[in-house]
PDB file of C-alpha atoms in Angstrom:
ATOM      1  CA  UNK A 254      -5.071 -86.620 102.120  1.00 51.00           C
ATOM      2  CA  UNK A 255      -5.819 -89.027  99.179  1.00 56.00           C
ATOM      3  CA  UNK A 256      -5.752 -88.031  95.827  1.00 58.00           C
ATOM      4  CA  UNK A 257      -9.129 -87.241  94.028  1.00 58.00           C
ATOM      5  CA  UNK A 258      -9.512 -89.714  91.013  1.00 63.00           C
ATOM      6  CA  UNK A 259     -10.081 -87.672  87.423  1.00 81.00           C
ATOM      7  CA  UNK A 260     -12.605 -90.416  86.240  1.00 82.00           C
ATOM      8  CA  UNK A 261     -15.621 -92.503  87.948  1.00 90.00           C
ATOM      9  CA  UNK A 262     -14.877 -95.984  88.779  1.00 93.00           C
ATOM     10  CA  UNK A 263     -16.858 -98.894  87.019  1.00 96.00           C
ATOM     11  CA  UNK A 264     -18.700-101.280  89.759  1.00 96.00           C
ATOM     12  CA  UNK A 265     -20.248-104.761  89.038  1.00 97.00           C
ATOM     13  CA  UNK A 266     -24.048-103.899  87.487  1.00 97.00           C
ATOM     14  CA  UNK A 267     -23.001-100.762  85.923  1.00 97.00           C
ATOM     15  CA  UNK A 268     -24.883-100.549  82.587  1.00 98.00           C
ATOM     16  CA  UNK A 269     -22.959 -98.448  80.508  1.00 98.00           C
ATOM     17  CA  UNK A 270     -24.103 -96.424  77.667  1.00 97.00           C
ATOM     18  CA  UNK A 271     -21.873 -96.879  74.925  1.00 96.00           C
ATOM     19  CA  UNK A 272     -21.587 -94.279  71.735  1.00 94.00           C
ATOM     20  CA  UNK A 273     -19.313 -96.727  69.103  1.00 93.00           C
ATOM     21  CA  UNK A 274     -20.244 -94.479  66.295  1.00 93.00           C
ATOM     22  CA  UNK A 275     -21.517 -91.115  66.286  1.00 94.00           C
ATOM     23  CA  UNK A 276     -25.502 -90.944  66.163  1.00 94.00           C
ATOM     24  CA  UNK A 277     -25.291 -94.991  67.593  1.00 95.00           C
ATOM     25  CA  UNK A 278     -25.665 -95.828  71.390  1.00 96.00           C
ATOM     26  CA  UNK A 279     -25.341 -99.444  72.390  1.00 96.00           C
ATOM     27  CA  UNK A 280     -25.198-101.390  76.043  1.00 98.00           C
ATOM     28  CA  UNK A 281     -22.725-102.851  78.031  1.00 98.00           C
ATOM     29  CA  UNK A 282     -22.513-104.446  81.637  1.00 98.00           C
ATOM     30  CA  UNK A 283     -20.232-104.806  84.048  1.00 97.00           C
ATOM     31  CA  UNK A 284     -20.255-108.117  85.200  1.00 97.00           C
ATOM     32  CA  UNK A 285     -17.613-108.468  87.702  1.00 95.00           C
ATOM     33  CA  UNK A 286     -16.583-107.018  91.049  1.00 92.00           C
ATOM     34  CA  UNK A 287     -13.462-105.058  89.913  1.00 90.00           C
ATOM     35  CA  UNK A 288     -10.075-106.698  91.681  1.00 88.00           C
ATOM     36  CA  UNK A 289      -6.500-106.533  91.393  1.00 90.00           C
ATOM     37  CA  UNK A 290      -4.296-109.001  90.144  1.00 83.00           C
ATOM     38  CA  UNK A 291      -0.709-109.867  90.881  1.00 82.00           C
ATOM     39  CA  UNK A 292       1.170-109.210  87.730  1.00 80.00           C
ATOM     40  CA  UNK A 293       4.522-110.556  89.100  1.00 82.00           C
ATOM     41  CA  UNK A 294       5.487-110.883  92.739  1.00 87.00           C
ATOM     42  CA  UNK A 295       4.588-107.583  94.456  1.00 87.00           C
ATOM     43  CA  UNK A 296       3.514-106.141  90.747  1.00 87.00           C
ATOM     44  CA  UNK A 297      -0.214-105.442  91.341  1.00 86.00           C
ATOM     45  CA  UNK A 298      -2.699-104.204  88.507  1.00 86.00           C
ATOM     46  CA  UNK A 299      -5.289-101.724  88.691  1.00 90.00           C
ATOM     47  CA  UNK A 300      -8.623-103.152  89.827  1.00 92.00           C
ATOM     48  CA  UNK A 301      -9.986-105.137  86.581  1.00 93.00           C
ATOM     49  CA  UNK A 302     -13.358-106.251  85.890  1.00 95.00           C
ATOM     50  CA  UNK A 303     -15.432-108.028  83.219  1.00 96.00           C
ATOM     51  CA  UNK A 304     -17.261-106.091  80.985  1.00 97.00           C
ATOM     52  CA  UNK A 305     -20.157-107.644  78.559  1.00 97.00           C
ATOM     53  CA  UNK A 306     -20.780-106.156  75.150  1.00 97.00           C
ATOM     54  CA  UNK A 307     -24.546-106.390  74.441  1.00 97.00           C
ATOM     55  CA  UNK A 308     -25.930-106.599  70.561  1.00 97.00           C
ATOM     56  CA  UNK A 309     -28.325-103.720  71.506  1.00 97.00           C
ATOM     57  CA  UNK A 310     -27.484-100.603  69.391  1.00 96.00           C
ATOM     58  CA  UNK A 311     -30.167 -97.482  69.150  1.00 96.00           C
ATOM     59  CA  UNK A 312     -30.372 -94.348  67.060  1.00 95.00           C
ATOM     60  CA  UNK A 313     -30.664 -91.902  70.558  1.00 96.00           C
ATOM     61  CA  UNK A 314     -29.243 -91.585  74.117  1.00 96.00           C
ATOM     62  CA  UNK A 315     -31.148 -94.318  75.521  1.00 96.00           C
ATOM     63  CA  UNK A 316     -31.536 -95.087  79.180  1.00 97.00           C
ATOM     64  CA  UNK A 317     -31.841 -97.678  81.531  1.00 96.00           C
ATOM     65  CA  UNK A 318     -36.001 -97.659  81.315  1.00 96.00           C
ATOM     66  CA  UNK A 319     -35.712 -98.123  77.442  1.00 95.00           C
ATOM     67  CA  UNK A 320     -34.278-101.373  77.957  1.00 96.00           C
ATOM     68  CA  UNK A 321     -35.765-105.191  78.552  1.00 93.00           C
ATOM     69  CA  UNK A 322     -33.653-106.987  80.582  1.00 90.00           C
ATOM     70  CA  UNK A 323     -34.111-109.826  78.958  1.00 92.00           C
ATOM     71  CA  UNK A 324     -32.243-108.814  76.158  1.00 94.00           C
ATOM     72  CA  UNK A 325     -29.047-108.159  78.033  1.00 96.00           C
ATOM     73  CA  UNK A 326     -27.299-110.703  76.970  1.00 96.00           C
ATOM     74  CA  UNK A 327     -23.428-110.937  75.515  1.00 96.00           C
ATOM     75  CA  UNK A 328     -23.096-110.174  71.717  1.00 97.00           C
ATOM     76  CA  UNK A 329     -21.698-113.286  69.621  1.00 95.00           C
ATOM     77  CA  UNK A 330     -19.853-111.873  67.181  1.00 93.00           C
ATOM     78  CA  UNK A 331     -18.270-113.370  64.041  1.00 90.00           C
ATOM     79  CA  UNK A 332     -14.864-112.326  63.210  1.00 86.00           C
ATOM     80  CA  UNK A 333     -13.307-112.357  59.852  1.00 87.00           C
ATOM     81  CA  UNK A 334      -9.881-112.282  58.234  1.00 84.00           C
ATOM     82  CA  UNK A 335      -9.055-111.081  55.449  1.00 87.00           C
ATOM     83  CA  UNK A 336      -7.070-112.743  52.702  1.00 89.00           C
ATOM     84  CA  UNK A 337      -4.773-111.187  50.679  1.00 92.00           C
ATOM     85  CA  UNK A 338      -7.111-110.702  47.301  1.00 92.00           C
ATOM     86  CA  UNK A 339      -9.471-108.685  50.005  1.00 88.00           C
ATOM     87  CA  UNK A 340     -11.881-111.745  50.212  1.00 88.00           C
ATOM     88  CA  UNK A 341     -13.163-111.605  53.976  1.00 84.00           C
ATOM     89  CA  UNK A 342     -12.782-115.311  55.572  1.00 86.00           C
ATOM     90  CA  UNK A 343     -15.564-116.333  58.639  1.00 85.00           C
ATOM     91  CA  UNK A 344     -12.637-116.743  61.397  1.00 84.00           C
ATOM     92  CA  UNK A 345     -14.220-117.729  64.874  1.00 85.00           C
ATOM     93  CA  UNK A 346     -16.925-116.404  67.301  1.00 90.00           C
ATOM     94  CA  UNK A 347     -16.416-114.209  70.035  1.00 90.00           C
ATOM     95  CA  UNK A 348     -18.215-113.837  73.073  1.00 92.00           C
ATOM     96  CA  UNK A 349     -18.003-110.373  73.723  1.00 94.00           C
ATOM     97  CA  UNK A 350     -16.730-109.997  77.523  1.00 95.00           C
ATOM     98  CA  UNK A 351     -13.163-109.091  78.278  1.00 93.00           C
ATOM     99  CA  UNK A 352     -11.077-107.882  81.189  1.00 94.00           C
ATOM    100  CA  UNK A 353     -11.074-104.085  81.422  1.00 95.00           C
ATOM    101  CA  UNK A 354      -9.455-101.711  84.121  1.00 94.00           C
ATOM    102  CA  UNK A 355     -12.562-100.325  86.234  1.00 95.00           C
ATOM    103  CA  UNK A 356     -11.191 -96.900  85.152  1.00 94.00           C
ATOM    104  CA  UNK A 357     -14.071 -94.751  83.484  1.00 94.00           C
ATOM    105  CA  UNK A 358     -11.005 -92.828  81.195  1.00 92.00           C
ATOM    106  CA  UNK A 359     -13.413 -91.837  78.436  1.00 93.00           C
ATOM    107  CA  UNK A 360     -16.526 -91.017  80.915  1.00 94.00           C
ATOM    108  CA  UNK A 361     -18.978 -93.310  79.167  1.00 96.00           C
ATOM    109  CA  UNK A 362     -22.686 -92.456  80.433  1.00 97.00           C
ATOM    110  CA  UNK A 363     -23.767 -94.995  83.868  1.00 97.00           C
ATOM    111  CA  UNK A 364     -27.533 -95.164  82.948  1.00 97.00           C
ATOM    112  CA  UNK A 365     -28.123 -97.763  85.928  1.00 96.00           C
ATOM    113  CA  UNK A 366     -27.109-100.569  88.288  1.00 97.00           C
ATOM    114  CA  UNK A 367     -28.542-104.225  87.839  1.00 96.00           C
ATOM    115  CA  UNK A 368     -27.840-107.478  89.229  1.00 95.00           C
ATOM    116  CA  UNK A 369     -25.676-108.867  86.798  1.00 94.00           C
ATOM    117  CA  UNK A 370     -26.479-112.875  88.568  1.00 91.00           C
ATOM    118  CA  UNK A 371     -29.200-114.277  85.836  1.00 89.00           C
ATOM    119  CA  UNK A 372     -27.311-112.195  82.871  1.00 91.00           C
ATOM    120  CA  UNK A 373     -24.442-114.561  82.255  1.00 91.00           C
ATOM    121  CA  UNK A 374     -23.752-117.426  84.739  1.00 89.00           C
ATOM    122  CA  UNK A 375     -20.754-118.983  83.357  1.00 89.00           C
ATOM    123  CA  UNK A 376     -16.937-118.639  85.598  1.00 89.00           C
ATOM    124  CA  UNK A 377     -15.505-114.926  84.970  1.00 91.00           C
ATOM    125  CA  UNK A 378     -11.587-115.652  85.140  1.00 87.00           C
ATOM    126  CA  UNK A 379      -9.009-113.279  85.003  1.00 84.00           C
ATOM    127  CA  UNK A 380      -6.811-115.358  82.904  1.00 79.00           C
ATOM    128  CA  UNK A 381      -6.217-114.176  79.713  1.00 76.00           C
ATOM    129  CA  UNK A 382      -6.563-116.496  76.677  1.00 72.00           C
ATOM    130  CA  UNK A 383      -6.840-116.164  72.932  1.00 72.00           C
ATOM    131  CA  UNK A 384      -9.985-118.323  72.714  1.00 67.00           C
ATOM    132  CA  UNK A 385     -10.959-116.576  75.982  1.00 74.00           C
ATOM    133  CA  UNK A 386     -10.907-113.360  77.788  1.00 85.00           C
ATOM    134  CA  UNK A 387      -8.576-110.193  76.290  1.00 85.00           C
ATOM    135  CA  UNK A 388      -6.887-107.940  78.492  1.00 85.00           C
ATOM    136  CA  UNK A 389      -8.125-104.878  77.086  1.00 89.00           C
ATOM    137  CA  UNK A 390      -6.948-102.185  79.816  1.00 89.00           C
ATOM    138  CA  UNK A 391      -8.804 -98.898  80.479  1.00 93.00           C
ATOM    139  CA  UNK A 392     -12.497 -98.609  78.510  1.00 94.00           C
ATOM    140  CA  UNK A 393     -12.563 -96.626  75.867  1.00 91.00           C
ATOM    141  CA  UNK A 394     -14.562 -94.442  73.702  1.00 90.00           C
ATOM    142  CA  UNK A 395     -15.206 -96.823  71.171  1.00 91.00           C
ATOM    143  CA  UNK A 396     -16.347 -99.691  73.700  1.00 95.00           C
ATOM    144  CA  UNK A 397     -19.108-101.697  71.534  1.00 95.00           C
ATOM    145  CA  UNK A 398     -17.962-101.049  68.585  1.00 95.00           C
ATOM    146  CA  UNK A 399     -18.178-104.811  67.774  1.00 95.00           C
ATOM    147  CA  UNK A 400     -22.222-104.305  68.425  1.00 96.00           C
ATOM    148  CA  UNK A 401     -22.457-101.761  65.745  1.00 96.00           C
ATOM    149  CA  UNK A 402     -20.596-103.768  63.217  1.00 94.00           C
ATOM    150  CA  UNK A 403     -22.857-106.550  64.044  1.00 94.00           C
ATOM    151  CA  UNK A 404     -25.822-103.953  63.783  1.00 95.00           C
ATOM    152  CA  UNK A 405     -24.164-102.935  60.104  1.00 93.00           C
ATOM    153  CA  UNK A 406     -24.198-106.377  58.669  1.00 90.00           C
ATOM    154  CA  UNK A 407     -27.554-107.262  59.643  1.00 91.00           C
ATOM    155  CA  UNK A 408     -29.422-104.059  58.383  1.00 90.00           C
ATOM    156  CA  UNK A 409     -27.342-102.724  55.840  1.00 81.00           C
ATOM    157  CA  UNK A 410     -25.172-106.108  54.541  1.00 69.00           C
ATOM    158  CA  UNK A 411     -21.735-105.278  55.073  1.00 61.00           C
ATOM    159  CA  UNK A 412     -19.371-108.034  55.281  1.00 58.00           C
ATOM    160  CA  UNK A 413     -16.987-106.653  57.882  1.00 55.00           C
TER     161      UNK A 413
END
């Protein structure tokens, strides 16, 4: 008898409702099939997949019928250090898609299945790089969080 998984299982086209901070809701994608990679020799991962971060953040639980799909698209977002007086320095751009488990941990809302093919057409490795793709293991509950930041410095100013 196989064991009954405690959590859904993300699928390429899952739009995911995402709640980064209470009272926000954003939108990500999953862009990938999920697969497993070999870790070492006969070290295998749990099924990964690519999941997109969109710059879409609302004030309610939207759904997949509140959205144009033309505005599915990854979130660029700027990334800052911060020097030692506490002055933030512009540091690089991120696309925001990383490598995720397909493992629904946190049970984030599925509000609908697309076809991912005209939403970012660019190679999805799974190699890992720092000016590329993070490993970033199971979702969590704070998935788009980089969306509401984004959201926060262009409607309220915030630097961070």
């Amino acid at each position: 008898m196989q064991k009954k998984s405690k959590y859904s299982l993300l699928r390429k086209g899952d739009v995911i409702r995402t709640n980064p901070e209470p009272d926000f809701y954003g939108i990500a994608v999953v862009l990938s099939t999920p697969e497993k990679i070999e870790l070492q020799p006969g070290n295998w991962s749990y099924p990964l997949c690519h999941i997109m971060i969109t710059p879409l953040i609302f004030k309610y639980e939207v759904m997949i019928q509140d959205i144009n799909s033309n505005d599915l698209k990854p979130l660029i977002f700027q990334q800052f250090f911060k020097r030692k007086d506490g002055v933030f320095i512009p540091w690089r751009l991120k696309t925001c898609i990383d490598i995720y488990t397909n493992r629904n941990k946190s049970d984030l809302p599925v509000i609908g299945n697309i076809d991912t093919s005209e939403i970012y057409k660019a190679p999805l490795r799974f190699e890992v790089d720092e000016n590329g793709f993070h490993l970033c293991g199971d979702v969590d509950k704070h998935l788009g969080r980089e969306a509401y930041i984004n959201w926060l410095r262009e409607n309220e100013g915030s630097e961070v």
